[in-house]
Amino acid sequence: MWRRMKTGLIVGFVLLGWAGTSSAQAKTVVGDLLPENGVELEISATSDFYSQYIWRGMRLDNDYVYQPGVSISGYGFDVSVWGSFDTDQNDGLSSDEIDTTVSYTYALEGLSLGGQDLAAISLSVGHVYYAFPSPSTFSKEFFLGVAYDGFLAPSLTYYYDYSRASQGGGDGTYLVLDLGHSIPLAEEYGVTLDLGGHVGYNQRLFIRGEGGDLGLSMGVTVPLTTGLSVSPTMNYSLPFGGVEDEDDGNYEDEYFWGVGVSCSF
């Protein structure tokens, strides 16, 4: 049953990506009907394939994984569903996962502090529900974040997992600083070199003590059509403290690669 559901998800996102390339001139619901009636929504979808699944410095799956996602956003709200599915099941980790996220982001437009315009700063709040179908467990997190839409696009996000370990939860906190920068490679075609990194601090989230991880990524985004792009990436994860300690998390540094396809409507 679950295998058939996974196959349906894969086929669905392939068709969704194909639909994003359509050049038909007919009006669409999202692009025409809703805006004509004063409703502004954006729908986006991703379809990613990675050599393994690394999350916050922890290796959740050593096999190849397929990770599709779809989100609907508007008026500051965003609702998204994302999944990660083991394609081989060779390591016996049962890492299949479906996450549902609801969030709200507020940009500080029209506000100033000491004469400085705060329009580039945004605040966010949200909740994530992690479902793990194979062991029939789950985890739940609240998060708060602040981001700056400027050089290196820094963002700081605090996650609080309030689920008990017996339910499948982490019962801990995670604080992460993300940075990113894109460099034009072929400006005429919108091709960019994308550099990213994060450093996270883990306090008893799926570990007994404290630790964290450093993550680095380098990729290239290549627009294929309007609203459709492909992005191959190389990634490095370096856990430290309790995440790395062989008597606690016992995770190692990892290199992994991926290829992502994204489209928006």
Short mmCIF file of C-alpha atoms in Angstrom, two decimals:
data_model
loop_
_atom_site.label_atom_id
_atom_site.label_comp_id
_atom_site.label_asym_id
_atom_site.label_seq_id
_atom_site.Cartn_x
_atom_site.Cartn_y
_atom_site.Cartn_z
CA MET A 1 0.00 0.00 0.00
CA TRP A 2 2.68 2.50 1.05
CA ARG A 3 4.81 1.64 -1.99
CA ARG A 4 1.87 2.46 -4.27
CA MET A 5 1.41 5.78 -2.48
CA LYS A 6 5.08 6.60 -3.01
CA THR A 7 4.83 5.72 -6.69
CA GLY A 8 1.79 7.97 -7.01
CA LEU A 9 3.66 10.86 -5.39
CA ILE A 10 6.60 10.43 -7.74
CA VAL A 11 4.40 10.31 -10.85
CA GLY A 12 2.39 13.28 -9.60
CA PHE A 13 5.41 15.51 -9.14
CA VAL A 14 6.88 14.49 -12.50
CA LEU A 15 3.61 15.53 -14.12
CA LEU A 16 3.58 18.74 -12.07
CA GLY A 17 7.06 19.60 -13.32
CA TRP A 18 6.00 18.84 -16.89
CA ALA A 19 2.93 21.04 -16.50
CA GLY A 20 5.18 23.96 -15.54
CA THR A 21 6.72 23.87 -19.01
CA SER A 22 3.43 24.26 -20.86
CA SER A 23 3.31 27.17 -23.29
CA ALA A 24 -0.47 27.11 -23.75
CA GLN A 25 -2.09 30.54 -23.84
CA ALA A 26 -5.33 29.52 -22.10
CA LYS A 27 -6.12 31.25 -18.84
CA THR A 28 -5.26 29.44 -15.63
CA VAL A 29 -6.88 29.38 -12.19
CA VAL A 30 -3.81 30.45 -10.22
CA GLY A 31 -2.31 32.76 -12.82
CA ASP A 32 -5.47 34.46 -14.06
CA LEU A 33 -8.77 33.63 -12.34
CA LEU A 34 -7.66 34.23 -8.75
CA PRO A 35 -5.75 37.50 -9.43
CA GLU A 36 -8.70 38.80 -11.45
CA ASN A 37 -10.80 38.35 -8.31
CA GLY A 38 -8.24 39.95 -6.00
CA VAL A 39 -6.69 36.72 -4.68
CA GLU A 40 -2.89 36.50 -4.89
CA LEU A 41 -1.49 33.00 -4.32
CA GLU A 42 1.70 31.26 -5.38
CA ILE A 43 2.07 27.53 -5.79
CA SER A 44 5.54 26.00 -5.97
CA ALA A 45 6.82 22.45 -6.12
CA THR A 46 10.17 20.72 -5.77
CA SER A 47 11.35 17.30 -6.83
CA ASP A 48 14.79 16.43 -5.41
CA PHE A 49 17.04 13.37 -5.47
CA TYR A 50 19.94 12.98 -3.00
CA SER A 51 22.68 10.40 -2.51
CA GLN A 52 21.73 10.18 1.19
CA TYR A 53 19.56 11.95 3.74
CA ILE A 54 21.42 14.23 6.16
CA TRP A 55 19.37 16.31 8.64
CA ARG A 56 20.96 18.70 11.12
CA GLY A 57 24.22 16.79 10.97
CA MET A 58 22.54 13.41 11.46
CA ARG A 59 22.55 10.72 8.79
CA LEU A 60 18.95 9.53 8.60
CA ASP A 61 19.42 7.36 5.52
CA ASN A 62 22.50 6.08 3.73
CA ASP A 63 20.57 5.08 0.60
CA TYR A 64 19.46 7.30 -2.27
CA VAL A 65 16.36 9.29 -1.33
CA TYR A 66 13.63 11.01 -3.32
CA GLN A 67 12.30 14.22 -1.72
CA PRO A 68 9.25 15.93 -3.30
CA GLY A 69 7.47 18.95 -1.87
CA VAL A 70 4.67 21.38 -2.66
CA SER A 71 3.66 24.67 -1.04
CA ILE A 72 0.93 27.28 -1.30
CA SER A 73 1.68 30.79 -0.10
CA GLY A 74 -0.06 34.13 0.07
CA TYR A 75 -0.61 37.10 2.39
CA GLY A 76 2.35 36.06 4.50
CA PHE A 77 1.04 32.54 5.12
CA ASP A 78 2.62 29.38 3.75
CA VAL A 79 1.37 25.79 3.89
CA SER A 80 3.70 23.07 2.62
CA VAL A 81 3.96 19.30 2.47
CA TRP A 82 7.37 17.67 1.99
CA GLY A 83 8.45 14.07 1.93
CA SER A 84 11.58 11.94 1.95
CA PHE A 85 11.43 8.38 0.61
CA ASP A 86 14.11 5.71 0.65
CA THR A 87 14.56 4.34 -2.88
CA ASP A 88 16.56 1.21 -1.98
CA GLN A 89 15.81 0.10 1.61
CA ASN A 90 19.29 -1.45 1.77
CA ASP A 91 20.25 -0.05 5.16
CA GLY A 92 17.10 -0.96 7.11
CA LEU A 93 16.72 2.54 8.57
CA SER A 94 13.01 3.01 7.65
CA SER A 95 13.55 6.72 7.05
CA ASP A 96 10.37 7.49 5.06
CA GLU A 97 8.98 10.80 6.28
CA ILE A 98 6.19 13.27 5.48
CA ASP A 99 6.34 16.79 6.95
CA THR A 100 3.52 19.33 7.06
CA THR A 101 4.49 22.94 7.80
CA VAL A 102 2.28 25.96 8.46
CA SER A 103 3.98 29.34 8.88
CA TYR A 104 3.43 33.08 8.81
CA THR A 105 6.04 35.68 7.80
CA TYR A 106 5.77 39.39 8.50
CA ALA A 107 8.05 41.91 6.76
CA LEU A 108 8.79 45.05 8.77
CA GLU A 109 7.77 47.38 5.94
CA GLY A 110 7.06 50.96 6.90
CA LEU A 111 8.98 50.63 10.16
CA SER A 112 12.30 52.24 11.09
CA LEU A 113 14.73 52.11 14.00
CA GLY A 114 17.17 54.95 14.61
CA GLY A 115 16.37 56.31 11.18
CA GLN A 116 17.12 52.96 9.52
CA ASP A 117 14.45 51.40 7.32
CA LEU A 118 13.58 47.89 8.52
CA ALA A 119 11.83 46.76 5.33
CA ALA A 120 14.53 44.16 4.60
CA ILE A 121 13.89 42.39 7.91
CA SER A 122 11.17 39.76 8.33
CA LEU A 123 9.90 37.72 11.25
CA SER A 124 8.39 34.26 10.98
CA VAL A 125 6.55 31.81 13.19
CA GLY A 126 5.37 28.33 12.38
CA HIS A 127 4.77 24.70 13.23
CA VAL A 128 6.06 21.46 11.69
CA TYR A 129 4.45 18.03 12.02
CA TYR A 130 6.82 15.18 11.12
CA ALA A 131 5.13 11.85 10.33
CA PHE A 132 7.16 8.63 10.08
CA PRO A 133 4.86 6.05 8.44
CA SER A 134 6.94 2.89 8.82
CA PRO A 135 7.33 2.95 12.63
CA SER A 136 4.00 4.86 12.98
CA THR A 137 5.60 7.62 15.05
CA PHE A 138 5.65 11.41 14.82
CA SER A 139 7.38 14.56 16.03
CA LYS A 140 6.19 18.17 16.40
CA GLU A 141 8.07 21.48 16.41
CA PHE A 142 7.33 25.15 16.85
CA PHE A 143 9.75 27.61 15.31
CA LEU A 144 10.54 31.33 15.40
CA GLY A 145 12.81 33.08 12.91
CA VAL A 146 14.23 36.40 11.80
CA ALA A 147 15.74 37.02 8.36
CA TYR A 148 17.49 39.84 6.51
CA ASP A 149 16.95 40.27 2.77
CA GLY A 150 20.42 41.61 1.98
CA PHE A 151 24.06 40.57 1.71
CA LEU A 152 24.47 36.84 2.50
CA ALA A 153 20.73 36.68 3.34
CA PRO A 154 21.31 35.74 6.99
CA SER A 155 18.51 34.11 8.95
CA LEU A 156 18.34 32.84 12.53
CA THR A 157 15.73 30.23 13.45
CA TYR A 158 14.90 28.61 16.78
CA TYR A 159 13.12 25.23 16.80
CA TYR A 160 11.44 23.66 19.82
CA ASP A 161 10.49 19.99 19.55
CA TYR A 162 7.88 19.26 22.21
CA SER A 163 7.17 15.60 21.41
CA ARG A 164 8.23 12.83 23.77
CA ALA A 165 10.82 10.30 22.66
CA SER A 166 8.23 7.54 23.12
CA GLN A 167 6.14 9.21 20.40
CA GLY A 168 9.11 9.52 18.04
CA GLY A 169 9.91 13.13 18.98
CA GLY A 170 13.20 14.79 19.82
CA ASP A 171 12.13 16.62 22.98
CA GLY A 172 14.84 19.27 22.52
CA THR A 173 15.79 22.52 20.79
CA TYR A 174 17.79 23.54 17.72
CA LEU A 175 19.10 27.01 16.87
CA VAL A 176 20.49 27.57 13.37
CA LEU A 177 22.13 30.44 11.50
CA ASP A 178 21.79 30.19 7.70
CA LEU A 179 23.78 32.16 5.12
CA GLY A 180 23.59 32.14 1.33
CA HIS A 181 24.83 34.00 -1.72
CA SER A 182 24.26 33.61 -5.48
CA ILE A 183 26.78 34.65 -8.12
CA PRO A 184 25.62 35.17 -11.75
CA LEU A 185 27.36 32.83 -14.21
CA ALA A 186 25.32 33.51 -17.33
CA GLU A 187 23.24 36.55 -16.49
CA GLU A 188 21.40 36.52 -19.81
CA TYR A 189 19.95 33.10 -19.01
CA GLY A 190 19.65 33.49 -15.25
CA VAL A 191 22.25 30.81 -14.44
CA THR A 192 23.76 31.26 -10.97
CA LEU A 193 26.38 29.69 -8.72
CA ASP A 194 24.73 29.22 -5.32
CA LEU A 195 26.78 29.05 -2.12
CA GLY A 196 25.21 28.29 1.23
CA GLY A 197 26.07 27.33 4.74
CA HIS A 198 24.68 26.95 8.21
CA VAL A 199 25.83 26.34 11.76
CA GLY A 200 23.40 24.78 14.19
CA TYR A 201 23.37 24.33 17.96
CA ASN A 202 21.57 21.22 19.21
CA GLN A 203 20.38 20.92 22.81
CA ARG A 204 19.11 17.41 23.54
CA LEU A 205 17.32 17.08 20.20
CA PHE A 206 17.58 13.34 19.46
CA ILE A 207 20.80 13.33 21.50
CA ARG A 208 21.39 13.17 25.27
CA GLY A 209 23.69 16.19 25.56
CA GLU A 210 24.60 19.24 23.51
CA GLY A 211 26.29 19.61 20.14
CA GLY A 212 25.64 20.89 16.68
CA ASP A 213 26.60 20.77 13.05
CA LEU A 214 28.18 22.79 10.25
CA GLY A 215 26.75 22.45 6.76
CA LEU A 216 28.14 23.75 3.46
CA SER A 217 26.62 23.57 -0.01
CA MET A 218 27.55 24.60 -3.54
CA GLY A 219 25.25 24.33 -6.51
CA VAL A 220 24.26 25.73 -9.88
CA THR A 221 20.73 26.86 -10.74
CA VAL A 222 19.81 26.57 -14.41
CA PRO A 223 16.41 27.98 -15.51
CA LEU A 224 14.87 25.72 -18.16
CA THR A 225 11.64 27.61 -18.85
CA THR A 226 9.72 30.35 -17.08
CA GLY A 227 9.09 29.05 -13.57
CA LEU A 228 11.03 25.80 -14.04
CA SER A 229 14.67 25.26 -13.04
CA VAL A 230 17.14 22.47 -12.23
CA SER A 231 19.85 22.67 -9.55
CA PRO A 232 22.63 20.11 -9.01
CA THR A 233 24.41 20.51 -5.65
CA MET A 234 27.39 19.22 -3.65
CA ASN A 235 27.09 19.24 0.14
CA TYR A 236 29.21 18.69 3.24
CA SER A 237 28.02 18.07 6.80
CA LEU A 238 30.27 18.28 9.86
CA PRO A 239 28.70 17.31 13.22
CA PHE A 240 30.35 18.28 16.50
CA GLY A 241 29.84 17.86 20.23
CA GLY A 242 27.17 15.38 21.26
CA VAL A 243 26.03 14.89 17.66
CA GLU A 244 29.47 13.48 16.81
CA ASP A 245 30.34 11.85 20.16
CA GLU A 246 30.41 8.08 19.74
CA ASP A 247 28.74 7.73 23.15
CA ASP A 248 25.86 9.99 22.12
CA GLY A 249 24.81 10.77 18.52
CA ASN A 250 27.80 8.99 16.93
CA TYR A 251 27.39 10.69 13.52
CA GLU A 252 30.32 11.38 11.17
CA ASP A 253 31.11 14.08 8.64
CA GLU A 254 29.55 13.35 5.26
CA TYR A 255 29.83 14.45 1.64
CA PHE A 256 26.69 14.02 -0.42
CA TRP A 257 25.23 15.27 -3.69
CA GLY A 258 21.81 16.01 -5.05
CA VAL A 259 19.80 17.20 -8.05
CA GLY A 260 16.67 19.29 -7.61
CA VAL A 261 13.92 20.44 -9.94
CA SER A 262 11.65 23.30 -8.89
CA CYS A 263 8.68 25.01 -10.51
CA SER A 264 6.31 27.78 -9.52
CA PHE A 265 2.94 29.00 -10.75
#
